[in-house]
């Protein structure tokens, strides 16, 4: 207890029950609340807090969030969680029932990390907080390393440590005495409504997105609120709607690069001109990347290989330096409206099965075996081979570890300890859980679990917090997500057209240049910089190709040399340079972990 207080935690110790709850007050919405009957440690950003207080007849605006949660719990029991809107993570101790409830929000915006061993249970919002317990085993999970190499992130429920897990989105734990239960308080269920015309959907989509944005506006003063602006449909829509709802220009923040393949300032400018936004911009440099890279292991507590953490951080830092406390992000739009090209590609594969079975099986496929393996015949063969891979395996079939012999990439020692199906096992579980939804919706569901919870939210949330602010996600408003689950999947994604109905809904609001632009995303020209910028190329070589890199415990040195050679010889693709970034981040984390006392 004294040690917790020295570290800045507010803590409650219940010695008769061997319970400790603690919380930091680093940001608004965090805290510890205690009464005679119970204690709650919480990290929240509830969008319906005022309505909850009104339902409880609480008249004091300043009343502690913990008290609101406690009164809801006493009134409704564990079912009260369903009443919460917005991000939350909490631990609630009921002193009368001697029970503990731990939960995270529907999309894992406020993460919960936990460790359960024998009769000991610990939970926190970050891995580093659990690591304050010196008795916690820090044994690295081989499956987590494989997740990282496969997906550039370690996906729920895994963490980098064997004994520590992530609570999956929309789930909770209930512990009473020796009884431990995991429960689901929310999950996305798809039930398309085929009764509406496209015109109805266009209006409903526009109105529901506007309503979701409006939910967040009263939560912070306009002059303390900023919007990420990439120039894509999601961020531009939010910036335009904030401006319309507030009646004054949104403060927007954009990141550019000197590499035209990655620079989207032109599209951000379209949004600025269309809505009259109060725009700020910053161009990220190789030096910026080098200045940040050694901090990533501390910020994320485990390897995290999404290179766009760099522009996300400098965008958030620019906003903080201009007095912004809360950023609004566009994450989630692709996954609820069908914005990724992979969904369109999946429909192209599905078209193959419109060919009669006998023609496919007995004529096309046997014939291709005897034709030259090059040119159009090679493409046709690859198309048929991938089409015949069932989802979700097909969805990830372009991944190096899914396509190549793992034994040629991974060391024999690592191969002896890892389950090379560990990532796909979880993907298949999610894919099956979304059944009987249409295949497009099932892929959207997987991306909500992986791309959103385990990648995009961690990227943006933790970079904004590292810069000293907090971030909100209107597209992940639960009511909006539930609404999009009623949109027919063939309106979300059509052959050759991603997020079809969303773009139709935004015509006349967004500039045509933004609606018609190809998918880009907030990338980082790291592959080009490794090739052209001495400070980064030397850093890469010093850490991955000099001495005895830690990563050689997992990846064969000869395979690393193969990737480096391909990188030097092929300057037409960013693939090899991006792969080296992923390996470099893992190496930096392993070195830092090895140096811990």
mmCIF file of N, CA, C and O in Angstrom, residues 165-216:
data_model
loop_
_atom_site.group_PDB
_atom_site.id
_atom_site.type_symbol
_atom_site.label_atom_id
_atom_site.label_comp_id
_atom_site.label_asym_id
_atom_site.label_seq_id
_atom_site.Cartn_x
_atom_site.Cartn_y
_atom_site.Cartn_z
ATOM 1 N N UNK A 165 -3.039 -11.891 -19.506
ATOM 2 C CA UNK A 165 -3.949 -11.910 -20.648
ATOM 3 C C UNK A 165 -4.706 -10.596 -20.781
ATOM 4 O O UNK A 165 -4.799 -9.827 -19.820
ATOM 5 N N UNK A 166 -5.245 -10.382 -21.989
ATOM 6 C CA UNK A 166 -6.119 -9.236 -22.234
ATOM 7 C C UNK A 166 -7.565 -9.705 -22.138
ATOM 8 O O UNK A 166 -7.924 -10.751 -22.681
ATOM 9 N N UNK A 167 -8.382 -8.930 -21.463
ATOM 10 C CA UNK A 167 -9.819 -9.194 -21.444
ATOM 11 C C UNK A 167 -10.374 -8.762 -22.793
ATOM 12 O O UNK A 167 -10.185 -7.623 -23.220
ATOM 13 N N UNK A 168 -11.060 -9.673 -23.468
ATOM 14 C CA UNK A 168 -11.555 -9.362 -24.806
ATOM 15 C C UNK A 168 -12.694 -8.338 -24.744
ATOM 16 O O UNK A 168 -13.393 -8.235 -23.741
ATOM 17 N N UNK A 169 -12.876 -7.576 -25.820
ATOM 18 C CA UNK A 169 -13.887 -6.506 -25.803
ATOM 19 C C UNK A 169 -15.275 -7.042 -25.497
ATOM 20 O O UNK A 169 -15.662 -8.121 -25.954
ATOM 21 N N UNK A 170 -16.027 -6.264 -24.710
ATOM 22 C CA UNK A 170 -17.395 -6.649 -24.371
ATOM 23 C C UNK A 170 -17.498 -7.753 -23.346
ATOM 24 O O UNK A 170 -18.587 -8.296 -23.142
ATOM 25 N N UNK A 171 -16.390 -8.072 -22.676
ATOM 26 C CA UNK A 171 -16.404 -9.170 -21.710
ATOM 27 C C UNK A 171 -16.097 -8.675 -20.301
ATOM 28 O O UNK A 171 -15.663 -7.556 -20.079
ATOM 29 N N UNK A 172 -16.348 -9.555 -19.343
ATOM 30 C CA UNK A 172 -16.088 -9.241 -17.946
ATOM 31 C C UNK A 172 -15.798 -10.501 -17.159
ATOM 32 O O UNK A 172 -15.977 -11.624 -17.641
ATOM 33 N N UNK A 173 -15.339 -10.305 -15.939
ATOM 34 C CA UNK A 173 -15.102 -11.392 -14.998
ATOM 35 C C UNK A 173 -15.939 -11.168 -13.743
ATOM 36 O O UNK A 173 -16.072 -10.037 -13.276
ATOM 37 N N UNK A 174 -16.474 -12.244 -13.235
ATOM 38 C CA UNK A 174 -17.198 -12.222 -11.963
ATOM 39 C C UNK A 174 -16.557 -13.261 -11.054
ATOM 40 O O UNK A 174 -16.469 -14.443 -11.418
ATOM 41 N N UNK A 175 -16.104 -12.809 -9.875
ATOM 42 C CA UNK A 175 -15.389 -13.692 -8.952
ATOM 43 C C UNK A 175 -16.046 -13.606 -7.583
ATOM 44 O O UNK A 175 -16.111 -12.515 -6.988
ATOM 45 N N UNK A 176 -16.533 -14.730 -7.095
ATOM 46 C CA UNK A 176 -17.093 -14.814 -5.748
ATOM 47 C C UNK A 176 -16.481 -16.040 -5.078
ATOM 48 O O UNK A 176 -16.743 -17.174 -5.495
ATOM 49 N N UNK A 177 -15.655 -15.790 -4.086
ATOM 50 C CA UNK A 177 -14.963 -16.900 -3.444
ATOM 51 C C UNK A 177 -14.113 -17.632 -4.464
ATOM 52 O O UNK A 177 -13.389 -17.013 -5.257
ATOM 53 N N UNK A 178 -14.214 -18.969 -4.523
ATOM 54 C CA UNK A 178 -13.425 -19.728 -5.497
ATOM 55 C C UNK A 178 -14.050 -19.770 -6.892
ATOM 56 O O UNK A 178 -13.463 -20.315 -7.817
ATOM 57 N N UNK A 179 -15.248 -19.182 -7.034
ATOM 58 C CA UNK A 179 -15.967 -19.266 -8.315
ATOM 59 C C UNK A 179 -15.556 -18.128 -9.242
ATOM 60 O O UNK A 179 -15.718 -16.947 -8.921
ATOM 61 N N UNK A 180 -15.026 -18.501 -10.391
ATOM 62 C CA UNK A 180 -14.586 -17.534 -11.394
ATOM 63 C C UNK A 180 -15.402 -17.743 -12.669
ATOM 64 O O UNK A 180 -15.482 -18.855 -13.188
ATOM 65 N N UNK A 181 -16.033 -16.676 -13.149
ATOM 66 C CA UNK A 181 -16.812 -16.759 -14.384
ATOM 67 C C UNK A 181 -16.418 -15.641 -15.330
ATOM 68 O O UNK A 181 -16.252 -14.498 -14.913
ATOM 69 N N UNK A 182 -16.267 -16.001 -16.597
ATOM 70 C CA UNK A 182 -16.125 -14.974 -17.623
ATOM 71 C C UNK A 182 -17.475 -14.822 -18.308
ATOM 72 O O UNK A 182 -18.116 -15.819 -18.645
ATOM 73 N N UNK A 183 -17.919 -13.600 -18.499
ATOM 74 C CA UNK A 183 -19.215 -13.365 -19.126
ATOM 75 C C UNK A 183 -19.083 -12.345 -20.251
ATOM 76 O O UNK A 183 -18.119 -11.573 -20.303
ATOM 77 N N UNK A 184 -20.049 -12.374 -21.141
ATOM 78 C CA UNK A 184 -20.121 -11.409 -22.245
ATOM 79 C C UNK A 184 -21.288 -10.471 -21.985
ATOM 80 O O UNK A 184 -22.422 -10.923 -21.835
ATOM 81 N N UNK A 185 -21.019 -9.194 -21.909
ATOM 82 C CA UNK A 185 -22.112 -8.225 -21.705
ATOM 83 C C UNK A 185 -22.521 -7.548 -23.006
ATOM 84 O O UNK A 185 -23.576 -6.895 -23.062
ATOM 85 N N UNK A 186 -21.697 -7.701 -24.067
ATOM 86 C CA UNK A 186 -22.054 -7.118 -25.356
ATOM 87 C C UNK A 186 -21.289 -7.833 -26.465
ATOM 88 O O UNK A 186 -20.124 -8.179 -26.311
ATOM 89 N N UNK A 187 -21.956 -8.013 -27.595
ATOM 90 C CA UNK A 187 -21.278 -8.462 -28.806
ATOM 91 C C UNK A 187 -22.076 -7.962 -30.003
ATOM 92 O O UNK A 187 -23.283 -7.719 -29.908
ATOM 93 N N UNK A 188 -21.406 -7.793 -31.117
ATOM 94 C CA UNK A 188 -22.065 -7.329 -32.327
ATOM 95 C C UNK A 188 -22.842 -8.494 -32.935
ATOM 96 O O UNK A 188 -22.296 -9.584 -33.102
ATOM 97 N N UNK A 189 -24.093 -8.263 -33.240
ATOM 98 C CA UNK A 189 -24.899 -9.268 -33.940
ATOM 99 C C UNK A 189 -25.476 -8.618 -35.195
ATOM 100 O O UNK A 189 -26.056 -7.528 -35.128
ATOM 101 N N UNK A 190 -25.302 -9.262 -36.326
ATOM 102 C CA UNK A 190 -25.723 -8.713 -37.603
ATOM 103 C C UNK A 190 -27.118 -9.226 -37.974
ATOM 104 O O UNK A 190 -27.354 -10.435 -37.997
ATOM 105 N N UNK A 191 -28.024 -8.303 -38.237
ATOM 106 C CA UNK A 191 -29.388 -8.660 -38.637
ATOM 107 C C UNK A 191 -29.855 -7.641 -39.677
ATOM 108 O O UNK A 191 -30.589 -6.694 -39.383
ATOM 109 N N UNK A 192 -29.420 -7.824 -40.930
ATOM 110 C CA UNK A 192 -29.713 -6.850 -41.991
ATOM 111 C C UNK A 192 -31.206 -6.645 -42.209
ATOM 112 O O UNK A 192 -31.998 -7.586 -42.155
ATOM 113 N N UNK A 193 -31.558 -5.404 -42.474
ATOM 114 C CA UNK A 193 -32.942 -5.017 -42.761
ATOM 115 C C UNK A 193 -33.066 -4.787 -44.263
ATOM 116 O O UNK A 193 -32.562 -3.794 -44.791
ATOM 117 N N UNK A 194 -33.710 -5.718 -44.950
ATOM 118 C CA UNK A 194 -33.835 -5.615 -46.400
ATOM 119 C C UNK A 194 -35.050 -4.841 -46.867
ATOM 120 O O UNK A 194 -35.322 -4.784 -48.072
ATOM 121 N N UNK A 195 -35.764 -4.214 -45.937
ATOM 122 C CA UNK A 195 -37.024 -3.546 -46.308
ATOM 123 C C UNK A 195 -36.831 -2.111 -46.786
ATOM 124 O O UNK A 195 -37.756 -1.513 -47.328
ATOM 125 N N UNK A 196 -35.638 -1.539 -46.580
ATOM 126 C CA UNK A 196 -35.433 -0.128 -46.907
ATOM 127 C C UNK A 196 -34.811 0.041 -48.289
ATOM 128 O O UNK A 196 -34.013 -0.790 -48.731
ATOM 129 N N UNK A 197 -35.135 1.138 -48.935
ATOM 130 C CA UNK A 197 -34.518 1.483 -50.210
ATOM 131 C C UNK A 197 -33.159 2.123 -49.961
ATOM 132 O O UNK A 197 -32.835 2.530 -48.829
ATOM 133 N N UNK A 198 -32.372 2.251 -51.015
ATOM 134 C CA UNK A 198 -31.078 2.927 -50.891
ATOM 135 C C UNK A 198 -31.255 4.360 -50.410
ATOM 136 O O UNK A 198 -30.448 4.863 -49.620
ATOM 137 N N UNK A 199 -32.299 5.017 -50.886
ATOM 138 C CA UNK A 199 -32.533 6.400 -50.469
ATOM 139 C C UNK A 199 -32.773 6.483 -48.967
ATOM 140 O O UNK A 199 -32.284 7.395 -48.291
ATOM 141 N N UNK A 200 -33.523 5.515 -48.415
ATOM 142 C CA UNK A 200 -33.735 5.484 -46.971
ATOM 143 C C UNK A 200 -32.407 5.282 -46.241
ATOM 144 O O UNK A 200 -32.129 5.940 -45.231
ATOM 145 N N UNK A 201 -31.598 4.344 -46.741
ATOM 146 C CA UNK A 201 -30.323 4.067 -46.071
ATOM 147 C C UNK A 201 -29.396 5.283 -46.111
ATOM 148 O O UNK A 201 -28.708 5.581 -45.129
ATOM 149 N N UNK A 202 -29.359 5.971 -47.225
ATOM 150 C CA UNK A 202 -28.487 7.154 -47.340
ATOM 151 C C UNK A 202 -28.845 8.192 -46.280
ATOM 152 O O UNK A 202 -27.972 8.729 -45.589
ATOM 153 N N UNK A 203 -30.137 8.450 -46.119
ATOM 154 C CA UNK A 203 -30.562 9.422 -45.113
ATOM 155 C C UNK A 203 -30.296 8.911 -43.702
ATOM 156 O O UNK A 203 -29.799 9.646 -42.847
ATOM 157 N N UNK A 204 -30.629 7.633 -43.459
ATOM 158 C CA UNK A 204 -30.436 7.069 -42.115
ATOM 159 C C UNK A 204 -28.966 7.043 -41.729
ATOM 160 O O UNK A 204 -28.611 7.302 -40.570
ATOM 161 N N UNK A 205 -28.097 6.708 -42.670
ATOM 162 C CA UNK A 205 -26.660 6.667 -42.371
ATOM 163 C C UNK A 205 -26.150 8.055 -42.031
ATOM 164 O O UNK A 205 -25.441 8.248 -41.035
ATOM 165 N N UNK A 206 -26.516 9.031 -42.849
ATOM 166 C CA UNK A 206 -26.061 10.406 -42.568
ATOM 167 C C UNK A 206 -26.551 10.857 -41.190
ATOM 168 O O UNK A 206 -25.772 11.378 -40.387
ATOM 169 N N UNK A 207 -27.820 10.628 -40.900
ATOM 170 C CA UNK A 207 -28.396 11.068 -39.626
ATOM 171 C C UNK A 207 -27.764 10.342 -38.434
ATOM 172 O O UNK A 207 -27.496 10.961 -37.389
ATOM 173 N N UNK A 208 -27.515 9.043 -38.582
ATOM 174 C CA UNK A 208 -26.958 8.274 -37.461
ATOM 175 C C UNK A 208 -25.500 8.629 -37.198
ATOM 176 O O UNK A 208 -25.065 8.663 -36.051
ATOM 177 N N UNK A 209 -24.737 8.906 -38.250
ATOM 178 C CA UNK A 209 -23.346 9.341 -38.035
ATOM 179 C C UNK A 209 -23.339 10.720 -37.393
ATOM 180 O O UNK A 209 -22.573 10.983 -36.453
ATOM 181 N N UNK A 210 -24.198 11.598 -37.868
ATOM 182 C CA UNK A 210 -24.289 12.934 -37.268
ATOM 183 C C UNK A 210 -24.674 12.839 -35.793
ATOM 184 O O UNK A 210 -24.105 13.537 -34.937
ATOM 185 N N UNK A 211 -25.598 11.956 -35.474
ATOM 186 C CA UNK A 211 -26.016 11.775 -34.086
ATOM 187 C C UNK A 211 -24.868 11.246 -33.226
ATOM 188 O O UNK A 211 -24.685 11.685 -32.087
ATOM 189 N N UNK A 212 -24.089 10.323 -33.778
ATOM 190 C CA UNK A 212 -22.957 9.775 -33.022
ATOM 191 C C UNK A 212 -21.915 10.854 -32.751
ATOM 192 O O UNK A 212 -21.360 10.939 -31.639
ATOM 193 N N UNK A 213 -21.629 11.684 -33.730
ATOM 194 C CA UNK A 213 -20.683 12.789 -33.524
ATOM 195 C C UNK A 213 -21.230 13.753 -32.479
ATOM 196 O O UNK A 213 -20.497 14.226 -31.593
ATOM 197 N N UNK A 214 -22.524 14.011 -32.539
ATOM 198 C CA UNK A 214 -23.156 14.941 -31.605
ATOM 199 C C UNK A 214 -23.104 14.442 -30.162
ATOM 200 O O UNK A 214 -23.102 15.240 -29.224
ATOM 201 N N UNK A 215 -23.053 13.133 -29.973
ATOM 202 C CA UNK A 215 -22.953 12.557 -28.630
ATOM 203 C C UNK A 215 -21.683 13.023 -27.931
ATOM 204 O O UNK A 215 -21.658 13.229 -26.705
ATOM 205 N N UNK A 216 -20.613 13.215 -28.711
ATOM 206 C CA UNK A 216 -19.311 13.520 -28.116
ATOM 207 C C UNK A 216 -19.062 15.015 -27.931
ATOM 208 O O UNK A 216 -18.212 15.402 -27.130
#
